[in-house]
Amino acid sequence: MTIGEPATTQVPRMHTFSEVYSDALRGESCTVTGVQVHVPLPVHEWTRPVNHGDRVLLAHCRGATLDVGCGPGRMSAHLAERGHVVLGVDIVREAVEQARRRGVSALRRNVFDPLPGEGRWNTILLADGNIGIGGAPERLLRRTAELLDRTGRVVCDLAAPGTGVRRHDARLVTALKRSGPFPWASVGPDAIAQVAADAGLRVAEVGDHHGRWFAVLAR
Ligand SMILES: C[S@@+](CC[C@H](N)C(=O)[O-])C[C@H]1O[C@@H](n2cnc3c(N)ncnc32)[C@H](O)[C@@H]1O
C-alpha cells in the first residue's frame, strides 16, 4: 500500500451458523446482532465452570437429564459429576467435541430430530436462553414434552420480567465471517405460563436467584 491509498477493510463473508459459532467457541471474538443491540456473544459464559447461579438452576434437575443445546457442556459436566445420567445434544460439531473433552456424553443432533430415550427423560434442561432455540418457544416446549416421561419436567432459564415473548432474527459476526439470520426467542417470567400452556405444560415453579429467572414446567 502506498501512503494516501485507503486501507482495504475486510467485509465479513457469509458462512453457516455452525462455522461462525465454532470459531467463537475456539476463542474468536464474536458479536451477536438482532437480539438486543450488537453484543459480544457470551461464549466465556458457556466455557467457564458452573457458578452459584448455575448450581441453583441445576438443583432442579432430577434423574436422567437431557441437556438441549449443551454447547461446550459445562452444565452437563456438573450434573455428571454429581451422578446424574446426562446426555448433551447440540447441532454444532465443535460444541459436541468440546463437551466430550469435558467428559460429557454428547451427540450432534438437532432437538427436533429423533433423539435417544424419547418419552423417557426425567428432566429436559434448557439453560442460558435455550428456550429460544428455533424462535418458537411453544414448538420447542411441545417437542420437549414428547421427550419427557409422564412425570418429567423442563428446567429452563428465562429472560428478565417484562420481556413477554420476543422473537428475533439473530446473526453472528466475527472479523472475517458472518452467519445468515437464525430464529431465536426470549421468554420472560410474565409470559412463561401462556407459552407452557400452549405446549400442554404448566408452571410448577418460577423464581429468581439474584435476578436470574428460571422456571420448572411439568404436565
Ligand atoms: C446459548 S448457547 C447455550 C450453551 C449451554 N446451554 C450453556 O448454558 O452453557 C445455545 C446452544 O444451543 C445450540 N443449538 C441451537 N439450535 C439447536 C438445535 N435446534 N438443537 C440442538 N442444539 C441447538 C447451539 O449450537 C448452542 O451451542
Short mmCIF file of C-alpha atoms and ligand atoms in Angstrom, two decimals:
data_model
loop_
_atom_site.label_atom_id
_atom_site.label_comp_id
_atom_site.label_asym_id
_atom_site.label_seq_id
_atom_site.Cartn_x
_atom_site.Cartn_y
_atom_site.Cartn_z
CA MET A 1 0.00 0.00 0.00
CA THR A 2 1.35 3.46 -0.82
CA ILE A 3 0.81 6.40 1.53
CA GLY A 4 -2.52 8.09 0.87
CA GLU A 5 -4.13 4.95 -0.54
CA PRO A 6 -7.22 3.97 1.52
CA ALA A 7 -6.80 0.87 3.68
CA THR A 8 -8.94 -2.01 2.44
CA THR A 9 -11.43 -3.05 5.10
CA GLN A 10 -12.40 -6.69 5.03
CA VAL A 11 -16.15 -7.20 4.91
CA PRO A 12 -17.16 -10.34 6.84
CA ARG A 13 -18.22 -13.01 4.35
CA MET A 14 -21.30 -15.18 4.71
CA HIS A 15 -20.81 -18.57 6.39
CA THR A 16 -23.09 -21.03 8.16
CA PHE A 17 -24.13 -20.50 11.80
CA SER A 18 -22.08 -23.58 12.66
CA GLU A 19 -18.87 -22.22 11.11
CA VAL A 20 -19.08 -18.81 12.78
CA TYR A 21 -20.16 -20.25 16.16
CA SER A 22 -17.34 -22.84 16.03
CA ASP A 23 -14.80 -20.05 15.53
CA ALA A 24 -16.32 -18.27 18.54
CA LEU A 25 -16.06 -21.45 20.65
CA ARG A 26 -12.39 -21.68 19.65
CA GLY A 27 -11.83 -18.15 21.01
CA GLU A 28 -12.54 -15.84 18.05
CA SER A 29 -14.18 -12.58 19.16
CA CYS A 30 -17.82 -12.70 18.01
CA THR A 31 -20.82 -10.37 18.15
CA VAL A 32 -24.47 -11.37 18.12
CA THR A 33 -26.81 -8.96 16.40
CA GLY A 34 -30.58 -8.82 16.33
CA VAL A 35 -31.33 -9.99 19.89
CA GLN A 36 -30.59 -6.76 21.72
CA VAL A 37 -28.24 -4.23 20.22
CA HIS A 38 -24.96 -5.68 18.94
CA VAL A 39 -23.47 -7.51 21.92
CA PRO A 40 -20.49 -9.82 22.27
CA LEU A 41 -21.54 -13.46 22.02
CA PRO A 42 -21.02 -14.56 25.66
CA VAL A 43 -19.03 -17.69 24.84
CA HIS A 44 -17.00 -17.25 28.04
CA GLU A 45 -20.27 -17.86 29.93
CA TRP A 46 -20.56 -21.31 28.33
CA THR A 47 -16.91 -22.35 28.66
CA ARG A 48 -16.33 -21.33 32.29
CA PRO A 49 -17.02 -23.72 35.22
CA VAL A 50 -20.55 -23.55 36.65
CA ASN A 51 -21.17 -20.76 39.16
CA HIS A 52 -23.57 -20.49 42.08
CA GLY A 53 -26.46 -19.28 39.88
CA ASP A 54 -25.96 -22.28 37.55
CA ARG A 55 -25.99 -24.62 40.54
CA VAL A 56 -29.30 -23.13 41.74
CA LEU A 57 -30.80 -23.94 38.32
CA LEU A 58 -29.19 -27.38 38.15
CA ALA A 59 -30.51 -28.29 41.61
CA HIS A 60 -33.95 -28.55 39.93
CA CYS A 61 -32.75 -31.29 37.56
CA ARG A 62 -33.93 -34.72 38.71
CA GLY A 63 -32.95 -38.10 37.35
CA ALA A 64 -31.94 -38.70 33.75
CA THR A 65 -31.39 -35.28 32.16
CA LEU A 66 -31.20 -34.25 28.51
CA ASP A 67 -29.22 -31.00 28.14
CA VAL A 68 -30.67 -29.49 24.95
CA GLY A 69 -28.21 -27.13 23.21
CA CYS A 70 -25.47 -28.20 25.63
CA GLY A 71 -22.77 -26.04 23.99
CA PRO A 72 -19.35 -26.93 25.40
CA GLY A 73 -21.06 -28.95 28.13
CA ARG A 74 -20.36 -27.18 31.43
CA MET A 75 -23.89 -27.84 32.77
CA SER A 76 -23.88 -31.50 31.73
CA ALA A 77 -20.40 -31.95 33.21
CA HIS A 78 -21.59 -30.64 36.58
CA LEU A 79 -24.60 -32.99 36.59
CA ALA A 80 -22.48 -35.97 35.54
CA GLU A 81 -20.01 -35.25 38.36
CA ARG A 82 -22.97 -35.48 40.76
CA GLY A 83 -24.01 -38.87 39.45
CA HIS A 84 -26.85 -37.93 37.08
CA VAL A 85 -27.39 -39.81 33.88
CA VAL A 86 -26.98 -36.91 31.45
CA LEU A 87 -26.77 -36.54 27.69
CA GLY A 88 -25.91 -33.29 25.92
CA VAL A 89 -27.17 -32.61 22.40
CA ASP A 90 -26.07 -29.77 20.18
CA ILE A 91 -26.26 -29.09 16.45
CA VAL A 92 -22.65 -27.85 16.26
CA ARG A 93 -19.81 -30.38 15.98
CA GLU A 94 -17.27 -28.13 17.75
CA ALA A 95 -19.64 -27.76 20.74
CA VAL A 96 -20.13 -31.52 20.95
CA GLU A 97 -16.39 -32.16 20.73
CA GLN A 98 -15.68 -29.62 23.49
CA ALA A 99 -18.42 -31.19 25.65
CA ARG A 100 -16.89 -34.64 25.13
CA ARG A 101 -13.47 -33.26 26.10
CA ARG A 102 -15.14 -32.27 29.41
CA GLY A 103 -16.06 -35.92 29.85
CA VAL A 104 -19.72 -35.41 28.89
CA SER A 105 -21.76 -37.87 26.79
CA ALA A 106 -22.86 -35.69 23.89
CA LEU A 107 -24.40 -36.17 20.47
CA ARG A 108 -24.51 -33.89 17.46
CA ARG A 109 -28.27 -33.67 16.99
CA ASN A 110 -30.99 -31.15 16.30
CA VAL A 111 -33.53 -31.27 19.14
CA PHE A 112 -36.32 -31.53 16.53
CA ASP A 113 -34.82 -34.72 15.03
CA PRO A 114 -35.20 -38.19 16.60
CA LEU A 115 -33.26 -38.50 19.87
CA PRO A 116 -32.37 -41.38 22.20
CA GLY A 117 -34.79 -42.05 25.06
CA GLU A 118 -37.81 -40.26 23.55
CA GLY A 119 -40.60 -40.19 26.18
CA ARG A 120 -38.29 -41.41 28.96
CA TRP A 121 -36.30 -38.37 30.13
CA ASN A 122 -36.92 -37.14 33.70
CA THR A 123 -35.59 -33.63 33.00
CA ILE A 124 -35.06 -31.53 29.90
CA LEU A 125 -32.61 -28.72 30.59
CA LEU A 126 -32.86 -25.52 28.51
CA ALA A 127 -30.03 -23.47 30.02
CA ASP A 128 -28.98 -19.93 29.31
CA GLY A 129 -31.69 -18.76 26.96
CA ASN A 130 -32.12 -22.08 25.15
CA ILE A 131 -35.91 -21.79 25.41
CA GLY A 132 -35.25 -19.50 22.43
CA ILE A 133 -33.92 -22.29 20.18
CA GLY A 134 -35.76 -22.19 16.86
CA GLY A 135 -37.52 -18.88 17.57
CA ALA A 136 -40.85 -20.53 18.50
CA PRO A 137 -40.86 -21.43 22.23
CA GLU A 138 -44.28 -23.18 22.10
CA ARG A 139 -42.98 -25.51 19.38
CA LEU A 140 -39.78 -26.20 21.34
CA LEU A 141 -41.74 -26.92 24.54
CA ARG A 142 -44.12 -29.24 22.63
CA ARG A 143 -41.02 -31.10 21.43
CA THR A 144 -39.60 -31.28 24.97
CA ALA A 145 -42.96 -32.64 26.19
CA GLU A 146 -42.56 -35.52 23.71
CA LEU A 147 -39.12 -36.26 25.14
CA LEU A 148 -40.23 -36.29 28.81
CA ASP A 149 -41.65 -39.21 30.73
CA ARG A 150 -45.10 -38.83 32.34
CA THR A 151 -43.76 -37.07 35.46
CA GLY A 152 -40.80 -35.38 33.76
CA ARG A 153 -40.07 -31.67 33.93
CA VAL A 154 -38.49 -28.93 31.86
CA VAL A 155 -35.96 -26.76 33.72
CA CYS A 156 -35.30 -23.51 31.86
CA ASP A 157 -33.67 -20.13 32.26
CA LEU A 158 -35.87 -17.13 31.45
CA ALA A 159 -35.26 -13.56 30.33
CA ALA A 160 -35.99 -10.57 32.57
CA PRO A 161 -39.53 -9.72 33.75
CA GLY A 162 -41.35 -7.58 31.19
CA THR A 163 -39.81 -9.43 28.23
CA GLY A 164 -43.03 -11.26 27.32
CA VAL A 165 -42.23 -13.35 24.24
CA ARG A 166 -39.85 -11.74 21.78
CA ARG A 167 -38.81 -13.29 18.51
CA HIS A 168 -35.53 -12.33 16.89
CA ASP A 169 -33.63 -12.85 13.66
CA ALA A 170 -30.14 -13.13 15.16
CA ARG A 171 -26.79 -13.26 13.33
CA LEU A 172 -23.24 -14.00 14.45
CA VAL A 173 -20.45 -11.77 13.18
CA THR A 174 -16.66 -12.12 13.56
CA ALA A 175 -13.95 -10.05 11.88
CA LEU A 176 -13.97 -12.33 8.84
CA LYS A 177 -17.26 -14.20 8.88
CA ARG A 178 -20.95 -13.55 9.38
CA SER A 179 -23.80 -16.03 9.61
CA GLY A 180 -27.15 -15.75 7.93
CA PRO A 181 -30.09 -14.90 10.20
CA PHE A 182 -31.27 -17.65 12.54
CA PRO A 183 -34.52 -17.55 14.52
CA TRP A 184 -34.25 -17.13 18.30
CA ALA A 185 -36.67 -16.06 21.03
CA SER A 186 -36.68 -14.71 24.58
CA VAL A 187 -39.37 -15.52 27.14
CA GLY A 188 -39.85 -13.66 30.43
CA PRO A 189 -41.47 -14.92 33.64
CA ASP A 190 -44.55 -12.85 32.73
CA ALA A 191 -45.16 -14.97 29.60
CA ILE A 192 -43.99 -18.47 30.55
CA ALA A 193 -47.40 -19.70 31.84
CA GLN A 194 -49.10 -19.00 28.49
CA VAL A 195 -46.23 -20.40 26.41
CA ALA A 196 -46.15 -23.54 28.58
CA ALA A 197 -49.96 -23.93 28.36
CA ASP A 198 -49.79 -23.69 24.55
CA ALA A 199 -47.42 -26.66 24.71
CA GLY A 200 -49.60 -28.68 27.11
CA LEU A 201 -47.41 -27.92 30.14
CA ARG A 202 -47.91 -25.93 33.34
CA VAL A 203 -45.58 -23.88 35.51
CA ALA A 204 -44.62 -25.89 38.61
CA GLU A 205 -42.24 -23.22 39.85
CA VAL A 206 -40.97 -19.86 38.73
CA GLY A 207 -38.32 -17.94 40.64
CA ASP A 208 -35.14 -15.99 40.52
CA HIS A 209 -31.70 -16.07 42.07
CA HIS A 210 -30.11 -12.60 42.19
CA GLY A 211 -32.11 -11.53 39.12
CA ARG A 212 -31.56 -14.72 37.10
CA TRP A 213 -35.05 -16.01 36.36
CA PHE A 214 -35.94 -19.64 35.76
CA ALA A 215 -38.96 -21.91 35.55
CA VAL A 216 -39.75 -25.56 36.13
CA LEU A 217 -42.51 -26.87 33.85
CA ALA A 218 -44.49 -30.08 34.28
CA ARG A 219 -47.60 -31.74 32.74
C1 LIG B 1 -26.93 -20.09 24.29
S1 LIG B 1 -25.90 -21.47 23.84
C2 LIG B 1 -26.14 -22.36 25.39
C3 LIG B 1 -24.96 -23.19 25.84
C4 LIG B 1 -25.19 -24.07 27.09
N1 LIG B 1 -26.58 -24.47 27.28
C5 LIG B 1 -24.71 -23.38 28.36
O1 LIG B 1 -25.55 -22.88 29.12
O2 LIG B 1 -23.51 -23.38 28.61
C6 LIG B 1 -27.06 -22.27 22.71
C7 LIG B 1 -26.64 -23.63 22.16
O3 LIG B 1 -27.77 -24.24 21.51
C8 LIG B 1 -27.31 -24.92 20.35
N2 LIG B 1 -28.46 -25.11 19.44
C9 LIG B 1 -29.08 -24.17 18.67
N3 LIG B 1 -30.10 -24.71 17.98
C10 LIG B 1 -30.15 -26.04 18.33
C11 LIG B 1 -31.00 -27.12 17.96
N4 LIG B 1 -32.01 -26.95 17.08
N5 LIG B 1 -30.78 -28.34 18.51
C12 LIG B 1 -29.75 -28.51 19.40
N6 LIG B 1 -28.91 -27.52 19.79
C13 LIG B 1 -29.11 -26.30 19.25
C14 LIG B 1 -26.21 -24.00 19.81
O4 LIG B 1 -25.35 -24.66 18.92
C15 LIG B 1 -25.54 -23.54 21.10
O5 LIG B 1 -24.46 -24.38 21.48
#
